Amino acid sequence: MAVITYELVHEDAQTGARAGRIHTPHGSFDTPMFMPVGTQATVKTLSPEEVAETGAGIILSNTYHLFLRPGTELIKAAGGLHQFMKWPRAMLTDSGGFQVFSLGAMRKIKEEGVYFRSHIDGSKQFLSPEVATRAQMDLGADIAMAFDECIPYPADYEYAKQSTERTTRWAKRCLEVHEHPAQGMFGIIQGGMYRDLRAQSAREITALPFDGFAIGGLSVGEPHDLMYEMLDYTTHLMPRDKARYLMGVGTPDCLVEGVARGVDMFDCVYPTRVARNGMAMLKTGRLNIKNKQFERDFSPLDAECDCYACRHYTRAYIRHLYKAEEIFAFRLLSVHNIHFLQRFMRGLREAILEDRFGDFQRDFWAQWQR
Ligand code: GUN
Ligand code: ZN
């Protein structure tokens, strides 16, 4: 019996959108689902109880950061990442295949793995399929990710091809060393912005015995239309009976378009990052709490929201806190944004279950500002 299973509950009659349920050793959650990001074993500014209260059934953490600090061996000694950070529900760790490639000049890619310098102290480090997989086994999340290369945009064809083929070889090496009784592993499809490479990667990666499949290398600076085109093309080549995860996507517009193309899971730092920049997410776009117009606005951030921040506090108050550089402002905006996305995803799911996702998509675009 696989550790991670995907249950298809309903496919929308109007689009490719699917409603499902994913089962893990730390509980089940409905899909489509957005995973809040807890990069350094914390969803920034929030307690696990506060994250759970937003309805999130799974969060993501990063191997890259925890590998460098405090070290995955220490977290293993603490009883694993769930125990260390006291998050009782499902968890996924990214492999480091994205963070390490964002380091630019500080890294060197070889067939055996990636040599890089720590962003913390400049020390020499090495991550490979084997090292990243063992680190993720130490962390013990419910879902580990294969070690891949996220191809930058733009990339020339020859580079993208070499990289995509290396990602497949790395995926096989990850599976060879991965053995954990309570952890599944997802493969990652790359291919840059080239259809034939996406097809090749989808074919090669989905032929391997992973528990689910992610689409990587998107939302890396390309125009949205190009991302949607690549996504459309890729999801059609993925199996129906496994989870599909679009990495690094978390704005409402991209979530709607991802779900329309059959994606089940998403993650992004966006809701918590923009919260710390004074932004509240709304279904029409973003509200910038710094704006003068909210100085005497005694209404909640979002009249439709029932989160802790919206139940208790006004725009004027949160604006004041933000202006005064009070930490509570970051907390309230983060609670709201994560809660907003959980509610947003539940709305998408209900539309799928009622075969009206296409209508939902049209109504969404009619009121989306940017
Ligand atoms: N996060 C966003 N994009 C990617 C990707 O392509 N690979 C990995 N490992 N993580 C990501
Ligand atoms: Zn709210």
PDB file of N, CA and C and ligand atoms in Angstrom, residues 281 300-302 304-311 332 335-337 339-340 343, ligand 2:
ATOM      1  N   MET A 281      -4.696  39.965   0.832  1.00  0.00           N
ATOM      2  CA  MET A 281      -5.209  39.359  -0.399  1.00  0.00           C
ATOM      3  C   MET A 281      -6.747  39.372  -0.375  1.00  0.00           C
ATOM      4  N   PRO A 300     -13.469  45.625   8.279  1.00  0.00           N
ATOM      5  CA  PRO A 300     -12.415  44.587   8.271  1.00  0.00           C
ATOM      6  C   PRO A 300     -11.644  44.567   6.951  1.00  0.00           C
ATOM      7  N   LEU A 301     -10.506  43.883   6.939  1.00  0.00           N
ATOM      8  CA  LEU A 301      -9.711  43.753   5.715  1.00  0.00           C
ATOM      9  C   LEU A 301     -10.588  43.271   4.567  1.00  0.00           C
ATOM     10  N   ASP A 302     -11.423  42.262   4.858  1.00  0.00           N
ATOM     11  CA  ASP A 302     -12.227  41.606   3.827  1.00  0.00           C
ATOM     12  C   ASP A 302     -13.581  41.275   4.450  1.00  0.00           C
ATOM     13  N   GLU A 304     -15.917  39.545   3.490  1.00  0.00           N
ATOM     14  CA  GLU A 304     -16.383  38.163   3.296  1.00  0.00           C
ATOM     15  C   GLU A 304     -15.610  37.164   4.140  1.00  0.00           C
ATOM     16  N   CYS A 305     -14.599  37.659   4.887  1.00  0.00           N
ATOM     17  CA  CYS A 305     -13.675  36.732   5.545  1.00  0.00           C
ATOM     18  C   CYS A 305     -14.038  36.538   7.017  1.00  0.00           C
ATOM     19  N   ASP A 306     -13.898  35.317   7.487  1.00  0.00           N
ATOM     20  CA  ASP A 306     -14.183  35.034   8.895  1.00  0.00           C
ATOM     21  C   ASP A 306     -12.906  34.636   9.652  1.00  0.00           C
ATOM     22  N   CYS A 307     -11.766  35.117   9.190  1.00  0.00           N
ATOM     23  CA  CYS A 307     -10.515  34.809   9.885  1.00  0.00           C
ATOM     24  C   CYS A 307     -10.424  35.619  11.185  1.00  0.00           C
ATOM     25  N   TYR A 308      -9.478  35.269  12.004  1.00  0.00           N
ATOM     26  CA  TYR A 308      -9.282  35.957  13.290  1.00  0.00           C
ATOM     27  C   TYR A 308      -9.095  37.466  13.073  1.00  0.00           C
ATOM     28  N   ALA A 309      -8.291  37.841  12.089  1.00  0.00           N
ATOM     29  CA  ALA A 309      -8.021  39.262  11.849  1.00  0.00           C
ATOM     30  C   ALA A 309      -9.292  40.000  11.419  1.00  0.00           C
ATOM     31  N   CYS A 310     -10.058  39.376  10.532  1.00  0.00           N
ATOM     32  CA  CYS A 310     -11.251  40.055  10.020  1.00  0.00           C
ATOM     33  C   CYS A 310     -12.403  40.047  11.023  1.00  0.00           C
ATOM     34  N   ARG A 311     -12.430  39.055  11.915  1.00  0.00           N
ATOM     35  CA  ARG A 311     -13.492  39.018  12.926  1.00  0.00           C
ATOM     36  C   ARG A 311     -13.293  40.104  13.993  1.00  0.00           C
ATOM     37  N   LEU A 332      -1.364  39.548  11.765  1.00  0.00           N
ATOM     38  CA  LEU A 332      -2.767  39.646  11.338  1.00  0.00           C
ATOM     39  C   LEU A 332      -2.892  39.510   9.820  1.00  0.00           C
ATOM     40  N   VAL A 335      -2.222  35.795   8.902  1.00  0.00           N
ATOM     41  CA  VAL A 335      -3.408  34.978   9.217  1.00  0.00           C
ATOM     42  C   VAL A 335      -4.464  35.178   8.137  1.00  0.00           C
ATOM     43  N   HIS A 336      -4.733  36.442   7.828  1.00  0.00           N
ATOM     44  CA  HIS A 336      -5.771  36.706   6.820  1.00  0.00           C
ATOM     45  C   HIS A 336      -5.416  36.089   5.470  1.00  0.00           C
ATOM     46  N   ASN A 337      -4.184  36.317   5.009  1.00  0.00           N
ATOM     47  CA  ASN A 337      -3.830  35.852   3.660  1.00  0.00           C
ATOM     48  C   ASN A 337      -3.875  34.328   3.544  1.00  0.00           C
ATOM     49  N   HIS A 339      -5.632  32.290   5.485  1.00  0.00           N
ATOM     50  CA  HIS A 339      -7.042  31.941   5.615  1.00  0.00           C
ATOM     51  C   HIS A 339      -7.777  32.207   4.300  1.00  0.00           C
ATOM     52  N   PHE A 340      -7.479  33.351   3.710  1.00  0.00           N
ATOM     53  CA  PHE A 340      -8.099  33.710   2.423  1.00  0.00           C
ATOM     54  C   PHE A 340      -7.861  32.607   1.382  1.00  0.00           C
ATOM     55  N   ARG A 343      -9.845  29.426   2.062  1.00  0.00           N
ATOM     56  CA  ARG A 343     -11.259  29.629   1.716  1.00  0.00           C
ATOM     57  C   ARG A 343     -11.432  29.674   0.194  1.00  0.00           C
TER      58      ARG A 343
HETATM   59 ZN    ZN B   2      -9.539  37.714   6.996  1.00  0.00          ZN
END
